Amino acid sequence: MKKISKASCIALLMTAPLLFTSIASARPMNAQDLATLKRVGSVAVSPNEKWTAFAVTETNPESYERSTALYMLDLTKNSIAPVRIADKAGASEHSPAFSADGKRLYFLSDASESEQLWFIDITEQGATGGSVQASNLKADIAGFKLSPKGDKVAIWGDISKNCPTFGCDEADGGDGNRALPGPGTGREYDELFVRHWSSWETPGNYSRIFAFDIQDGKLAGQGNALDGDLVGDSPTKPFGGGEEISWSPSGSELAFTLRKADRNEPKSTDLNIYGVGLSDPEPKTIPGNGRATDNLPAFSPDDQWLAWAAMERPGYESDRMVVKLLSKDQKEPRVLTGDWDRSVSSITWTPDSKALIVTASEVLDYAAFRVDIDNGKVERLTGKGSVGNITPLKDGSMIFTKKSLQAPDDIYRRAVDGTVTQLTNINGNALAEIDEVTVERFNFKGAEGTKVWGQIIKPEGAKGKLPMAFLVHGGPQGSFGDSWSTRWNPKVMASQGYAVVTIDFHGSAGYGQEFMDSINQDWGGKPLEDLKLGHEAALKIDKQIDGERSCALGASYGGYMMNWIAGQWPDQFDCIINHAGIFDLRSFAFSTEELWFDQWDHGGPWWERPDPEKWNPIQHIDKWKTPTLFIHGEKDFRIPYTQSLMPFTYAQERNIPSKLLIFPDENHWVLKGKNSVQWHNTVFDWMARWTKEAESE
């Protein structure tokens, strides 16, 4: 990776931590802006609450190579710029965490050509001296968590179950890949998973946690594996991390989430939390684990409680996550948020152990809430936008990141009285050169008379009629909401001269579990009715939207809906853009990897469904006529790329205007900088071809 340029570093440091404002020379946002805007990563606060350290990823505007660096900000001073630290040439530094005494900042870096643990000394004046390598292990470290006492660290990475240490040479067990028996290149499997998300599985190799002693700031000894006789991934794959691991305040015990690896794994959402004592490293399930997902373990600072989030229904990945509390003198946990109809996504304790700060979707926002542990009372703490990286402070304030439809993440502080102060403005200079957009929330009566919410996003100050970009979110249990995305971004789409309309149809997150459940076995029913009614409502609310010129866009479930719209609403849109959409539910049922998702949402395995073809888009292709752009990644194992190849083949055979864009190096998402620019340019060209050209005809 290339080092971030000195010029861009100075630009970041010189950006005052104030809200960005538009300037006279502002211009529309483009695809390169989206790919190259800086991205704030994980955030840490020092024990004395003087410093916050955070990661920032930058993208070279010419090569699109990305590099991540660490910055520190003095929380005791106002209007001060962050300072760049841990600056190794050609390396990326990320995942900061302060030592228990606050005298060291640990982080991960690839400076030694593998991901290892490093640290830099911290004084009252800030970072001092150079970076010091704290580990030199045979395997890459995927993540780490320091113990509260500072004398131990838990690290994790992909390690063979047969390997007693963190990484083994071939003579000592290697990577444990039982799928390669040789002498050829063929892989052999005798149970599922055979592939997951974007990679083929390596049987015998799992994400595993090891505990190491720390001496003089560095890892000491060979470390102890904490999974005992358990076989599975901890943290869970493909997206689990440090939020699935918690040290007890004494540092003598650790709780972690693990997904067991067996032939039932592709159909199971049964994640379990285990406790393990370092003096007796044989993990045991904690009391109260259910048969569905139990996750996000968090010990209270006073060491009296373990909190976690749990689902009730096995096999349902979008069931409500309620908070459970288990005290040291209890044998069964207490359900804390059973009366609150929201699903918890993160858990953090307040320093006094009297409350939890959790996050959850709430009507187009992703907000932070305080939950009193005595009575379960819930209080919303943040307003519009989407928050994360929450750290409650001793005085009752909290540090967090926030993003919105207008801007990516920055760091904020919420005071006890509710006053919110923006501490950083990482992209301030760049955003000042870009036109803002207007955002209007609206609601209407959707399917079955239910209140449904939507948004209209337009270029600020736009004149005349605007063609519509009708965005359908994925999930399907998701929401576009008031949030920034580096992939499907309403602001960059509106900036091309469109009125972007989003609808949180039945099944969307943030409106209670019943609303989310309502899409089950009804993929093409109430959601499509909501979309039609939302489309109609948007045109009535905003007369600037040109309903005669429009393009529908969606990915994943949104892509499924594009295929469904093509057969069920074929006369509405001038064009369709379909990214990784499901075309044939039958073939999807036999080729996707996480079977629990397909089987829950559609009523079981294909051969047991009462009416399996009811919502299958392939059954209605005789009505297709809308020009469609299909996009897919070859490494997408959630929805294999053939789900785009098949409808493209059909469209070509029937002379329906169509195009196929395939990325051989992307999965379900398009993540790489150059690919992102190509994706957007192709999308914008397709939209303009079928909407804007009609304006002059």
XYZ file of C-alpha atoms in Angstrom:
697
model
C 0.000 0.000 0.000
C 1.159 3.508 -0.717
C 1.797 6.058 1.963
C -0.717 8.908 2.154
C 0.750 11.981 0.533
C 2.138 14.795 2.637
C -0.187 17.268 0.926
C -3.303 15.297 1.798
C -2.060 14.826 5.352
C -1.663 18.595 5.745
C -5.119 19.108 4.274
C -6.571 16.825 6.929
C -4.704 18.528 9.752
C -5.661 21.999 8.570
C -9.371 21.195 8.411
C -11.026 22.976 11.316
C -13.463 20.820 13.315
C -16.493 22.831 12.212
C -19.538 21.888 10.184
C -18.904 22.202 6.455
C -20.710 24.928 4.543
C -21.388 25.338 0.842
C -19.285 27.805 -1.118
C -19.975 29.686 -4.334
C -17.783 27.398 -6.454
C -19.474 24.204 -5.276
C -20.174 21.528 -7.889
C -22.161 18.309 -8.146
C -20.690 15.266 -6.440
C -19.250 12.605 -8.749
C -18.127 8.975 -8.607
C -14.511 9.857 -7.903
C -15.575 11.944 -4.900
C -17.387 8.977 -3.432
C -14.406 6.671 -3.985
C -11.795 9.079 -2.597
C -13.456 10.788 0.369
C -11.657 9.877 3.598
C -13.184 7.176 5.773
C -13.099 7.174 9.558
C -12.545 3.732 11.054
C -12.517 2.498 14.648
C -12.222 4.983 17.525
C -10.624 4.597 20.983
C -10.603 6.892 24.031
C -7.751 6.912 26.552
C -8.454 5.859 30.181
C -7.935 9.434 31.414
C -10.325 10.626 28.663
C -7.811 13.138 27.379
C -7.216 11.546 23.975
C -9.212 9.888 21.270
C -7.361 7.862 18.651
C -8.948 6.887 15.370
C -8.151 5.399 11.984
C -8.581 7.247 8.690
C -8.456 5.539 5.301
C -7.444 7.607 2.286
C -7.592 6.721 -1.398
C -5.004 7.865 -3.912
C -7.021 9.763 -6.580
C -4.787 8.453 -9.377
C -4.086 4.819 -8.491
C -7.089 4.345 -6.158
C -4.848 2.429 -3.777
C -5.912 2.781 -0.168
C -3.915 3.273 2.998
C -4.987 3.694 6.609
C -3.276 5.857 9.210
C -3.853 6.711 12.877
C -4.660 10.130 14.318
C -5.028 11.452 17.851
C -7.200 14.303 19.053
C -6.908 16.126 22.393
C -10.398 16.037 23.929
C -9.512 18.681 26.526
C -9.003 21.427 23.951
C -11.516 23.102 21.682
C -11.196 23.622 17.921
C -7.945 21.724 17.612
C -6.953 19.591 14.646
C -6.089 15.899 15.045
C -2.435 14.885 14.846
C -1.192 12.039 12.696
C 0.813 9.347 14.516
C 2.221 5.851 13.896
C 3.364 6.797 10.422
C 5.319 3.918 8.875
C 6.146 4.426 5.203
C 4.229 2.064 2.957
C 2.191 0.604 5.824
C -1.376 0.825 7.063
C -2.159 1.243 10.762
C -5.611 0.592 12.171
C -7.667 -0.732 15.128
C -6.290 1.550 17.895
C -6.661 0.642 21.593
C -5.109 2.312 24.643
C -3.311 0.313 27.319
C -4.882 0.172 30.795
C -2.575 2.904 32.096
C -2.962 5.007 28.955
C 0.787 5.096 28.346
C 0.692 3.099 25.141
C -1.519 3.020 22.085
C -1.699 -0.427 20.510
C -2.762 -1.010 16.912
C -2.459 -3.427 14.008
C -0.084 -2.761 11.136
C 1.245 -4.555 8.073
C 4.613 -2.769 8.329
C 6.379 -6.140 8.793
C 4.579 -7.516 5.688
C 2.058 -9.343 7.862
C -0.644 -8.051 10.210
C 0.996 -7.795 13.632
C 0.483 -5.906 16.871
C 2.395 -2.641 17.374
C 2.405 0.184 19.905
C 3.510 3.763 20.321
C 4.203 5.523 23.628
C 1.765 8.189 24.833
C 2.556 11.068 27.195
C 0.561 14.068 28.393
C 1.823 15.864 25.296
C 0.741 13.117 22.931
C 2.467 10.329 20.995
C 6.228 10.161 21.386
C 8.936 8.089 19.746
C 8.505 5.612 16.939
C 6.247 2.613 16.500
C 7.374 -0.593 18.215
C 6.442 -4.060 16.982
C 4.791 -5.984 19.822
C 4.266 -9.353 18.120
C 6.000 -11.505 15.547
C 3.651 -14.422 15.031
C 3.495 -16.871 12.134
C -0.088 -15.976 11.229
C -1.771 -12.665 10.525
C -3.629 -11.119 13.441
C -7.217 -10.279 12.469
C -8.005 -8.405 15.680
C -7.132 -7.973 19.342
C -8.603 -6.887 22.673
C -6.525 -5.775 25.653
C -7.408 -6.957 29.146
C -8.616 -4.312 31.639
C -5.552 -4.871 33.821
C -3.226 -4.419 30.868
C -1.214 -7.587 31.465
C -2.867 -9.748 28.813
C -4.284 -9.504 25.315
C -6.686 -11.654 23.338
C -5.865 -11.931 19.646
C -7.630 -13.807 16.904
C -7.058 -14.954 13.362
C -7.501 -17.918 11.011
C -5.648 -20.836 12.611
C -5.794 -24.590 12.044
C -7.639 -26.405 14.816
C -4.716 -28.831 14.906
C -2.286 -25.995 15.559
C -1.555 -25.412 19.272
C 0.052 -22.031 18.620
C -0.926 -18.911 16.700
C 0.212 -20.208 13.318
C 2.014 -23.416 12.372
C 4.548 -24.473 9.774
C 3.538 -27.314 7.455
C 5.556 -29.759 9.542
C 3.513 -28.769 12.610
C 0.089 -28.935 11.006
C 0.068 -26.080 8.502
C -3.268 -24.452 7.818
C -5.206 -27.663 8.378
C -6.872 -27.603 4.961
C -8.434 -31.044 4.599
C -10.002 -30.087 1.265
C -6.705 -30.472 -0.627
C -5.828 -34.182 -0.628
C -3.661 -33.918 -3.750
C -1.935 -34.615 -5.976
C -4.044 -32.325 -8.167
C -5.638 -28.967 -7.447
C -9.089 -30.345 -6.700
C -10.807 -29.542 -3.428
C -12.863 -32.225 -1.691
C -15.711 -31.545 0.743
C -17.988 -33.902 2.627
C -20.265 -31.311 4.293
C -21.474 -27.715 3.927
C -20.218 -24.916 4.101
C -18.075 -25.329 1.009
C -17.919 -21.588 0.454
C -19.010 -18.558 2.465
C -19.622 -14.942 1.416
C -16.659 -14.509 -0.968
C -14.221 -17.378 -0.368
C -14.089 -21.134 -0.458
C -13.868 -22.676 2.976
C -10.680 -24.206 4.365
C -11.846 -27.247 6.363
C -9.900 -27.548 9.590
C -9.083 -23.832 9.659
C -11.138 -21.499 11.887
C -11.159 -18.059 13.392
C -9.671 -18.737 16.833
C -8.871 -16.682 19.942
C -5.566 -16.926 21.840
C -4.629 -15.185 25.086
C -1.082 -13.863 25.494
C 0.762 -12.286 28.393
C 2.161 -8.806 27.843
C 5.635 -8.044 29.155
C 7.322 -4.688 28.541
C 4.601 -3.918 26.039
C 5.184 -7.017 23.916
C 3.556 -10.428 23.593
C 5.266 -13.096 25.694
C 5.192 -16.868 25.392
C 3.301 -19.090 22.956
C -0.168 -18.004 24.025
C -3.117 -20.179 25.040
C -5.972 -21.153 22.756
C -9.297 -20.327 24.398
C -11.621 -22.501 22.310
C -10.804 -25.765 24.102
C -12.593 -28.645 22.408
C -14.988 -26.338 20.555
C -14.823 -26.434 16.759
C -15.990 -23.296 15.027
C -15.356 -19.627 14.339
C -14.856 -17.011 17.027
C -15.338 -14.225 16.209
C -17.965 -15.448 13.777
C -17.553 -15.157 10.020
C -17.754 -13.285 7.814
C -18.229 -10.017 9.758
C -17.655 -10.702 13.468
C -15.013 -8.761 15.402
C -14.155 -7.364 18.806
C -17.798 -6.726 19.665
C -18.100 -10.509 20.111
C -15.417 -10.654 22.808
C -15.404 -9.191 26.335
C -12.864 -9.328 29.161
C -14.088 -9.388 32.735
C -12.795 -6.344 34.698
C -10.473 -8.603 36.709
C -8.927 -9.936 33.530
C -9.327 -13.506 34.762
C -12.243 -14.420 32.522
C -13.290 -13.825 28.954
C -16.660 -14.173 27.213
C -16.829 -14.804 23.488
C -19.293 -15.727 20.765
C -18.721 -18.825 18.660
C -20.534 -20.415 15.744
C -20.111 -24.177 15.822
C -18.881 -25.741 12.591
C -20.829 -28.845 11.623
C -23.121 -30.070 8.866
C -25.997 -27.967 10.263
C -24.065 -24.693 10.190
C -25.432 -23.379 6.854
C -28.988 -23.698 8.214
C -28.361 -22.466 11.752
C -28.380 -19.020 13.352
C -27.465 -20.552 16.716
C -24.565 -18.430 17.917
C -23.584 -19.136 21.524
C -21.691 -17.164 24.139
C -19.054 -19.013 26.126
C -17.146 -18.081 29.253
C -13.594 -19.191 29.802
C -11.302 -18.674 32.787
C -7.654 -18.242 31.962
C -6.717 -20.611 34.782
C -9.139 -23.259 33.471
C -9.206 -22.788 29.690
C -12.148 -25.066 28.890
C -15.025 -22.849 27.715
C -18.545 -23.332 29.011
C -21.788 -21.896 27.670
C -23.156 -19.100 29.821
C -26.575 -19.628 31.447
C -29.424 -18.447 29.268
C -28.019 -19.237 25.828
C -30.920 -19.983 23.542
C -31.238 -21.972 20.331
C -31.037 -18.818 18.210
C -28.447 -16.026 18.099
C -26.773 -14.903 21.343
C -24.108 -12.267 20.755
C -22.453 -8.995 21.811
C -21.281 -10.056 25.308
C -20.297 -7.152 27.580
C -19.102 -7.347 31.212
C -20.086 -4.398 33.392
C -17.234 -2.261 34.768
C -18.135 -3.256 38.353
C -17.888 -6.942 37.373
C -21.443 -7.663 38.582
C -23.192 -8.193 35.270
C -22.835 -9.735 31.859
C -25.052 -8.179 29.215
C -25.675 -9.528 25.742
C -28.205 -9.422 22.905
C -30.301 -12.439 21.976
C -32.811 -13.589 19.377
C -35.642 -15.984 20.133
C -36.458 -17.745 16.852
C -33.888 -20.213 15.467
C -33.100 -19.839 11.783
C -34.190 -16.186 11.506
C -31.248 -13.830 11.018
C -33.424 -10.694 11.365
C -35.264 -11.586 14.558
C -35.378 -8.924 17.280
C -32.210 -8.670 19.369
C -33.243 -8.071 22.987
C -30.821 -7.290 25.806
C -30.343 -9.893 28.527
C -28.626 -9.352 31.883
C -27.001 -12.044 34.003
C -25.670 -11.216 37.470
C -23.065 -13.238 39.311
C -25.625 -14.542 41.798
C -28.193 -15.559 39.159
C -28.592 -18.821 37.285
C -30.866 -17.362 34.628
C -30.648 -14.007 32.840
C -33.206 -11.213 33.024
C -34.646 -9.827 29.798
C -34.064 -6.073 29.958
C -35.582 -4.740 26.723
C -38.429 -7.171 26.185
C -40.991 -4.344 26.108
C -39.009 -2.201 23.663
C -39.883 -3.081 20.079
C -36.476 -2.388 18.589
C -33.530 -4.627 17.717
C -30.225 -3.861 19.456
C -27.084 -3.758 17.279
C -24.376 -2.802 19.794
C -23.943 -2.704 23.584
C -21.671 -0.494 25.702
C -21.746 -0.004 29.485
C -21.688 3.396 31.151
C -18.678 3.760 33.487
C -20.913 3.635 36.604
C -22.456 0.292 35.518
C -25.959 1.738 35.942
C -26.952 1.766 32.289
C -26.205 0.497 28.817
C -25.774 2.572 25.690
C -27.152 0.608 22.744
C -27.778 1.369 19.084
C -30.822 0.457 17.016
C -32.664 1.437 13.847
C -35.464 3.939 14.464
C -37.549 5.353 11.580
C -34.849 6.258 8.996
C -32.180 6.839 11.670
C -29.655 4.610 13.395
C -29.623 6.083 16.888
C -28.061 5.640 20.336
C -30.245 4.892 23.365
C -29.635 4.744 27.119
C -31.153 1.706 28.849
C -31.438 1.759 32.650
C -30.510 -1.667 34.013
C -32.883 -1.380 37.007
C -36.118 -0.840 35.122
C -35.289 -1.159 31.418
C -36.309 2.449 30.716
C -35.133 3.513 27.254
C -34.091 7.079 26.389
C -33.060 8.171 22.903
C -29.786 10.118 22.973
C -29.081 11.080 19.365
C -31.111 12.738 16.626
C -31.086 12.350 12.881
C -28.357 10.354 11.182
C -26.547 7.088 11.895
C -24.196 6.722 14.869
C -21.543 4.220 15.938
C -18.203 3.768 17.766
C -19.818 4.799 21.059
C -17.683 5.423 24.156
C -19.511 6.660 27.290
C -17.365 8.926 29.500
C -17.236 9.292 33.297
C -19.029 12.652 33.341
C -22.056 11.225 31.520
C -21.093 12.509 28.080
C -20.148 10.235 25.226
C -17.917 10.134 22.165
C -19.380 8.696 18.975
C -19.227 8.830 15.191
C -22.081 10.006 13.024
C -22.846 9.955 9.311
C -25.799 11.118 7.260
C -27.020 11.457 3.696
C -24.938 14.644 3.490
C -21.561 13.422 4.779
C -19.550 10.377 5.895
C -18.507 9.697 9.490
C -16.992 12.293 11.793
C -16.392 12.217 15.552
C -18.836 13.955 17.901
C -19.295 14.501 21.619
C -22.668 14.545 23.353
C -22.700 16.455 26.655
C -24.845 15.457 29.632
C -27.393 18.136 28.745
C -27.775 16.705 25.243
C -25.645 19.316 23.465
C -23.751 17.730 20.568
C -20.405 19.092 19.371
C -18.652 17.990 16.195
C -14.995 17.302 17.018
C -13.596 16.471 13.600
C -14.324 17.485 10.049
C -12.263 14.934 8.187
C -13.714 15.709 4.761
C -14.527 19.360 5.395
C -12.457 20.830 2.575
C -13.661 18.268 0.043
C -17.321 18.542 1.031
C -17.180 22.337 0.867
C -16.521 21.979 -2.858
C -19.548 19.736 -3.372
C -23.167 20.820 -3.640
C -25.389 19.731 -0.810
C -28.673 17.939 -1.354
C -32.067 18.508 0.198
C -33.671 15.660 2.119
C -37.401 15.429 2.763
C -38.969 12.680 4.818
C -42.545 11.710 4.120
C -45.028 9.033 5.081
C -48.103 7.569 3.438
C -50.589 4.737 3.818
C -48.963 1.638 2.460
C -50.118 -1.954 2.168
C -52.919 -2.867 4.593
C -53.210 0.810 5.542
C -49.938 0.786 7.468
C -47.883 3.967 7.799
C -44.815 3.667 5.583
C -41.905 6.125 5.418
C -39.846 7.385 2.509
C -37.344 10.070 1.534
C -36.846 12.440 -1.389
C -33.256 13.549 -2.017
C -32.588 16.272 -4.614
C -29.765 18.614 -5.624
C -30.088 21.780 -3.573
C -31.380 24.672 -5.655
C -32.175 22.492 -8.671
C -34.411 24.158 -11.259
C -37.003 22.586 -13.508
C -38.275 19.044 -13.648
C -36.015 16.243 -12.371
C -36.161 12.621 -13.557
C -36.676 10.121 -10.758
C -34.156 7.596 -9.458
C -36.261 5.055 -7.549
C -33.952 3.202 -5.139
C -34.980 -0.076 -3.494
C -32.866 -1.189 -0.539
C -31.532 -4.677 0.095
C -31.681 -6.888 3.127
C -34.599 -7.095 2.705
C -34.669 -6.212 6.407
C -32.758 -2.956 5.919
C -33.241 0.745 5.195
C -31.542 3.459 3.158
C -32.288 5.859 6.009
C -30.327 8.988 6.850
C -26.911 7.446 6.393
C -23.807 7.604 4.235
C -22.844 4.676 2.040
C -19.659 4.153 0.062
C -21.607 1.920 -2.340
C -25.287 2.839 -2.752
C -25.177 6.549 -2.021
C -28.332 8.647 -2.678
C -26.361 11.909 -2.582
C -24.070 11.051 -5.481
C -27.053 9.780 -7.475
C -29.090 12.922 -6.808
C -26.061 15.015 -7.789
C -26.365 13.716 -11.346
C -29.594 15.700 -11.660
C -32.142 13.261 -10.243
C -34.792 13.273 -7.571
C -33.933 10.158 -5.587
C -36.864 8.418 -3.901
C -36.406 5.707 -1.258
C -39.203 3.735 0.421
C -38.973 1.708 3.642
C -41.427 -0.961 2.522
C -42.865 -3.750 4.691
C -39.882 -5.726 5.990
C -37.668 -2.677 6.585
C -35.787 -2.093 9.837
C -36.662 0.559 12.401
C -40.434 0.123 12.700
C -40.829 -2.789 15.083
C -40.538 -6.532 14.699
C -44.041 -7.121 13.353
C -43.384 -4.757 10.453
C -40.063 -6.475 9.758
C -41.597 -9.952 9.952
C -44.347 -9.004 7.509
C -42.165 -9.667 4.447
C -41.784 -13.321 5.373
C -43.044 -15.504 2.485
C -44.386 -12.305 0.884
C -41.387 -10.967 -1.034
C -43.397 -9.765 -4.004
C -46.607 -8.823 -2.165
C -46.801 -5.999 0.383
C -43.325 -4.623 -0.496
C -44.313 -4.051 -4.133
C -47.605 -2.480 -3.056
C -45.677 -0.127 -0.751
C -43.322 0.797 -3.564
C -46.203 1.605 -5.897
C -47.999 3.675 -3.264
C -44.754 5.386 -2.236
C -43.994 6.221 -5.861
C -47.443 7.792 -6.175
C -47.078 9.682 -2.886
C -43.684 11.132 -3.843
C -45.088 12.528 -7.098
C -47.939 14.188 -5.207
C -45.649 15.653 -2.542
C -42.959 16.994 -4.870
C -44.188 18.417 -8.169
C -40.599 18.874 -9.350
C -40.268 15.115 -9.855
C -40.882 14.097 -13.448
C -42.836 10.863 -13.243
C -42.530 10.356 -16.995
C -38.756 9.963 -16.830
C -37.549 7.477 -14.240
C -35.167 4.634 -13.539
C -35.512 1.953 -10.835
C -32.372 0.694 -9.089
C -31.719 -1.996 -6.493
C -29.193 -4.513 -5.183
C -29.529 -7.923 -3.499
C -33.188 -8.045 -2.410
C -33.476 -4.691 -4.189
C -32.150 -6.498 -7.270
C -34.759 -9.222 -6.773
C -37.357 -6.455 -6.743
C -35.950 -5.103 -10.020
C -36.605 -8.497 -11.601
C -40.036 -8.615 -9.980
C -40.888 -5.081 -11.158
C -39.818 -6.004 -14.706
C -42.598 -8.594 -14.765
C -45.181 -6.987 -12.470
C -44.834 -3.247 -13.176
C -43.350 -3.265 -16.676
C -44.790 0.034 -17.925
C -43.599 2.328 -15.122
C -39.847 2.838 -15.593
C -37.714 3.878 -18.529
C -34.828 1.751 -17.280
C -33.816 -0.687 -14.572
C -30.449 -1.211 -12.869
C -30.103 -4.558 -11.154
C -27.075 -5.325 -8.983
C -26.739 -8.899 -7.693
C -30.465 -9.536 -7.862
C -32.192 -12.903 -7.520
C -33.707 -13.972 -10.842
C -34.704 -17.578 -10.148
C -35.647 -18.514 -6.570
C -35.340 -22.221 -7.400
C -31.688 -22.112 -8.457
C -30.953 -19.592 -5.697
C -32.271 -22.023 -3.079
C -29.683 -24.592 -4.174
C -26.686 -22.308 -4.754
C -26.640 -19.719 -1.949
C -24.426 -20.539 1.051
C -26.299 -19.327 4.161
C -29.325 -21.540 3.749
C -31.021 -20.230 6.880
C -31.818 -16.934 5.146
C -33.512 -18.424 2.090
C -35.323 -21.109 4.034
C -36.712 -18.771 6.696
C -37.859 -16.060 4.307
C -39.525 -18.519 1.928
C -40.933 -21.197 4.218
C -38.350 -23.950 4.356
C -36.349 -25.934 1.786
C -37.555 -25.616 -1.794
C -39.206 -29.043 -1.819
C -41.258 -28.263 1.327
C -42.652 -24.850 0.349
C -46.418 -24.726 -0.183
C -46.170 -22.535 -3.298
C -42.468 -22.145 -4.172
C -43.015 -20.400 -7.510
C -45.424 -17.742 -6.220
C -42.835 -14.964 -5.897
C -40.335 -16.268 -8.448
C -39.405 -13.551 -11.006
C -38.502 -16.090 -13.687
C -42.180 -17.040 -13.932
C -43.084 -13.609 -15.344
C -40.350 -12.895 -17.871
C -42.842 -12.999 -20.725
C -43.864 -9.455 -19.679
C -40.317 -8.043 -19.607
C -39.552 -5.085 -21.861
C -37.720 -2.460 -19.744
C -34.070 -1.732 -20.695
C -31.973 -3.274 -17.929
C -28.364 -3.072 -16.768
C -27.230 -6.159 -14.825
C -24.189 -5.966 -12.515
C -22.540 -8.695 -10.468
C -19.307 -9.799 -8.787
C -17.862 -13.198 -9.653
C -16.871 -13.762 -6.002
C -20.448 -13.298 -4.820
C -21.457 -16.541 -3.115
C -24.495 -15.052 -1.360
C -26.222 -14.531 -4.718
C -24.057 -16.265 -7.365
C -23.316 -14.270 -10.500
C -25.357 -16.651 -12.655
C -28.424 -14.892 -11.225
C -27.437 -11.935 -13.422
C -26.100 -13.971 -16.327
C -29.435 -15.766 -16.769
C -31.678 -12.687 -17.096
C -29.096 -10.952 -19.278
C -29.161 -13.970 -21.586
C -32.947 -13.826 -21.693
C -33.002 -10.071 -22.370
C -30.496 -10.464 -25.185
C -32.457 -13.324 -26.720
C -35.652 -11.254 -26.627
C -33.938 -8.108 -27.974
C -34.646 -6.165 -24.784
C -31.995 -3.415 -24.488
C -29.593 -4.744 -21.873
C -26.029 -4.669 -20.645
C -23.988 -6.890 -18.297
C -21.172 -5.581 -16.070
C -19.206 -8.311 -14.273
C -16.414 -7.719 -11.736
C -14.116 -10.754 -11.419
C -12.529 -9.404 -8.212
C -15.637 -8.309 -6.266
C -18.129 -10.155 -4.066
C -21.700 -9.182 -3.148
C -20.409 -5.618 -2.823
C -18.198 -3.458 -5.044
C -15.435 -2.288 -2.716
C -12.358 -1.373 -4.741
C -11.768 2.239 -5.748
C -11.383 1.815 -9.507
C -14.271 -0.631 -9.605
C -16.465 1.805 -7.706
C -15.790 4.546 -10.250
C -16.487 2.149 -13.120
C -19.681 0.945 -11.436
C -20.994 4.475 -10.987
C -19.997 5.688 -14.432
C -21.731 2.707 -16.029
C -24.838 3.247 -13.895
C -24.959 6.983 -14.613
C -24.538 6.407 -18.345
C -27.384 3.891 -18.374
C -29.665 6.219 -16.431
C -28.885 9.171 -18.696
C -29.389 7.111 -21.835
C -32.977 6.269 -20.939
C -34.102 9.281 -18.912
C -32.208 12.429 -19.792
C -32.106 11.840 -23.543
C -35.889 11.657 -23.589
C -35.989 15.246 -22.353
C -34.849 16.622 -25.724
C -36.907 14.294 -27.885
